[in-house]
């Protein structure tokens, strides 16, 4: 798995999904309030990326405008402005473009060898979005904002490299097939969840998060967790848990009833480690069942134990149906910034191990 920045893709579109019209002047798809919102997103980013065609068409400055937001960045120890990043294959970039000449942010141009000359920027001879993202990560970029245009959006989305999508929808149609579209044709991932919709004047802002996909390694460890539940004493809710370090090595395991009859699987696994084990800061918790968020037998829920242990990532198979208790483990972990991956494809295996519990059916 490549280490890459968190990617937020932001665009403004017409009702029929265009980024602009076909005229030489830029179509206004936003209003002041929406610009302020975009400014906030820029200020929260380490870098902003656009395609070379957007530089040629719009000549954007790609700066954080608000002096307050700039001051806040500086106070937090960030550079005044995010790094500006572009991609080109042709190398056709005007050295006088505002991307290069306005503001003293660091500038990066990713291009094939030898095609870019004469611009005031660091030229990195790389193509392929994954290589570009890995390089940005190596340069310290943890949050990347992608601001167009359509060709760039299409690649990021079809390659599954977008974590958040923010769309501002303007209340009119463009209706011109020669105008640039938000995205071109392609095989797009399906898993987007609408997390927010806001009205800014007559602009609708839609915010989506990508549903994270489990890797093959995740599936393997989750199956191990599910298999561990076979060790549970009879009559209990049968759950297994596996914790791995950053390199994928299993550092502890547990199952419900392990150690203490009242122990939950996650709790039993954590109890075998020293509190504050440094490996937990980059660990993944695999558990066959969504971590519980409230319980009567022990003071802390498994969700709370995971939060307290600092585990950043949780992979689970079965979301407990609300007939038992109203579990908000996944939501609580997500709200605290932890990555939560649900693998419903393996939920049937967990239910099968628990058909002795009233209310659990295959
Ligand atoms: N409404 C909005 O939110 C918004 C935001 C941004 C842009 N726009 C509009 O979008 C339009 C531009 O969109 P677009 O789709 O034509 O172009 P684009 O996505 O901005 O840029 C495409 C160009 O980027 C370079 N490129 C893309 N992927 C690359 C890769 N993997 N490796 C190397 N180079 C790569 C290539 O440059 P070369 O051609 O140099 O090889 C390619 O032609 C403009 O009309 C602009 O106004 C609107
Ligand atoms: Zn629990």
Tab-separated table of C-alpha atoms and ligand atoms in Angstrom, residues 11-12 19-20 26 29 51-54 56-58 87-92 127 129 147-152 155 180, ligand 1:
chain	number	residue	atom	x	y	z
A	11	UNK	CA	-15.087	21.617	-7.681
A	12	UNK	CA	-17.912	23.944	-8.627
A	19	UNK	CA	-16.963	23.146	-14.829
A	20	UNK	CA	-17.077	26.159	-17.124
A	26	UNK	CA	-14.260	31.978	-16.838
A	29	UNK	CA	-20.173	29.107	-10.561
A	51	UNK	CA	-3.958	20.189	-14.137
A	52	UNK	CA	-1.838	22.196	-16.584
A	53	UNK	CA	-4.929	22.990	-18.635
A	54	UNK	CA	-6.515	24.796	-15.709
A	56	UNK	CA	-3.603	27.702	-19.167
A	57	UNK	CA	-7.374	28.349	-19.113
A	58	UNK	CA	-7.914	30.164	-15.801
A	87	UNK	CA	0.854	17.980	-13.730
A	88	UNK	CA	1.796	18.228	-17.403
A	89	UNK	CA	2.822	15.826	-20.138
A	90	UNK	CA	3.372	18.444	-22.835
A	91	UNK	CA	5.360	20.813	-20.607
A	92	UNK	CA	3.390	23.674	-22.124
A	127	UNK	CA	4.123	10.715	-13.955
A	129	UNK	CA	-0.745	9.696	-9.949
A	147	UNK	CA	-8.989	21.741	-7.673
A	148	UNK	CA	-9.482	20.541	-11.230
A	149	UNK	CA	-9.960	20.420	-14.004
A	150	UNK	CA	-12.011	17.610	-15.446
A	151	UNK	CA	-9.139	15.481	-16.728
A	152	UNK	CA	-7.478	15.557	-13.325
A	155	UNK	CA	-8.026	10.308	-13.009
A	180	UNK	CA	-15.450	21.113	-19.914
B	1	LIG	N1	-15.398	24.864	-11.777
B	1	LIG	C1	-14.301	24.438	-11.201
B	1	LIG	O1	-14.309	24.109	-10.010
B	1	LIG	C2	-13.049	24.329	-12.009
B	1	LIG	C3	-11.837	24.037	-11.369
B	1	LIG	C4	-10.711	23.882	-12.153
B	1	LIG	C5	-10.793	23.998	-13.533
B	1	LIG	N2	-11.971	24.285	-14.116
B	1	LIG	C6	-12.098	24.352	-15.581
B	1	LIG	O2	-11.678	23.118	-16.119
B	1	LIG	C7	-11.125	23.346	-17.409
B	1	LIG	C8	-9.814	22.582	-17.496
B	1	LIG	O3	-10.064	21.199	-17.322
B	1	LIG	P1	-9.403	20.117	-18.256
B	1	LIG	O4	-10.043	18.829	-18.006
B	1	LIG	O5	-9.406	20.653	-19.654
B	1	LIG	O6	-7.879	20.117	-17.833
B	1	LIG	P2	-7.102	19.864	-16.463
B	1	LIG	O7	-7.613	18.671	-15.779
B	1	LIG	O8	-6.999	21.136	-15.708
B	1	LIG	O9	-5.645	19.596	-17.045
B	1	LIG	C9	-5.407	18.514	-17.894
B	1	LIG	C10	-3.939	18.534	-18.228
B	1	LIG	O10	-3.180	18.220	-17.078
B	1	LIG	C11	-2.047	17.455	-17.441
B	1	LIG	N3	-2.197	16.128	-16.846
B	1	LIG	C12	-3.320	15.539	-16.386
B	1	LIG	N4	-3.036	14.344	-15.870
B	1	LIG	C13	-1.718	14.160	-15.978
B	1	LIG	C14	-0.834	13.122	-15.615
B	1	LIG	N5	-1.279	12.004	-15.022
B	1	LIG	N6	0.483	13.286	-15.880
B	1	LIG	C15	0.921	14.413	-16.481
B	1	LIG	N7	0.132	15.424	-16.850
B	1	LIG	C16	-1.172	15.297	-16.596
B	1	LIG	C17	-2.033	17.418	-18.951
B	1	LIG	O11	-1.340	18.612	-19.305
B	1	LIG	P3	-0.637	18.874	-20.717
B	1	LIG	O12	-1.754	19.142	-21.666
B	1	LIG	O13	0.215	20.080	-20.474
B	1	LIG	O14	0.151	17.655	-21.057
B	1	LIG	C18	-3.511	17.529	-19.265
B	1	LIG	O15	-3.778	17.979	-20.563
B	1	LIG	C19	-10.991	24.831	-17.561
B	1	LIG	O16	-12.011	25.296	-18.411
B	1	LIG	C20	-11.211	25.386	-16.175
B	1	LIG	O17	-11.866	26.618	-16.190
B	1	LIG	C21	-13.087	24.484	-13.381
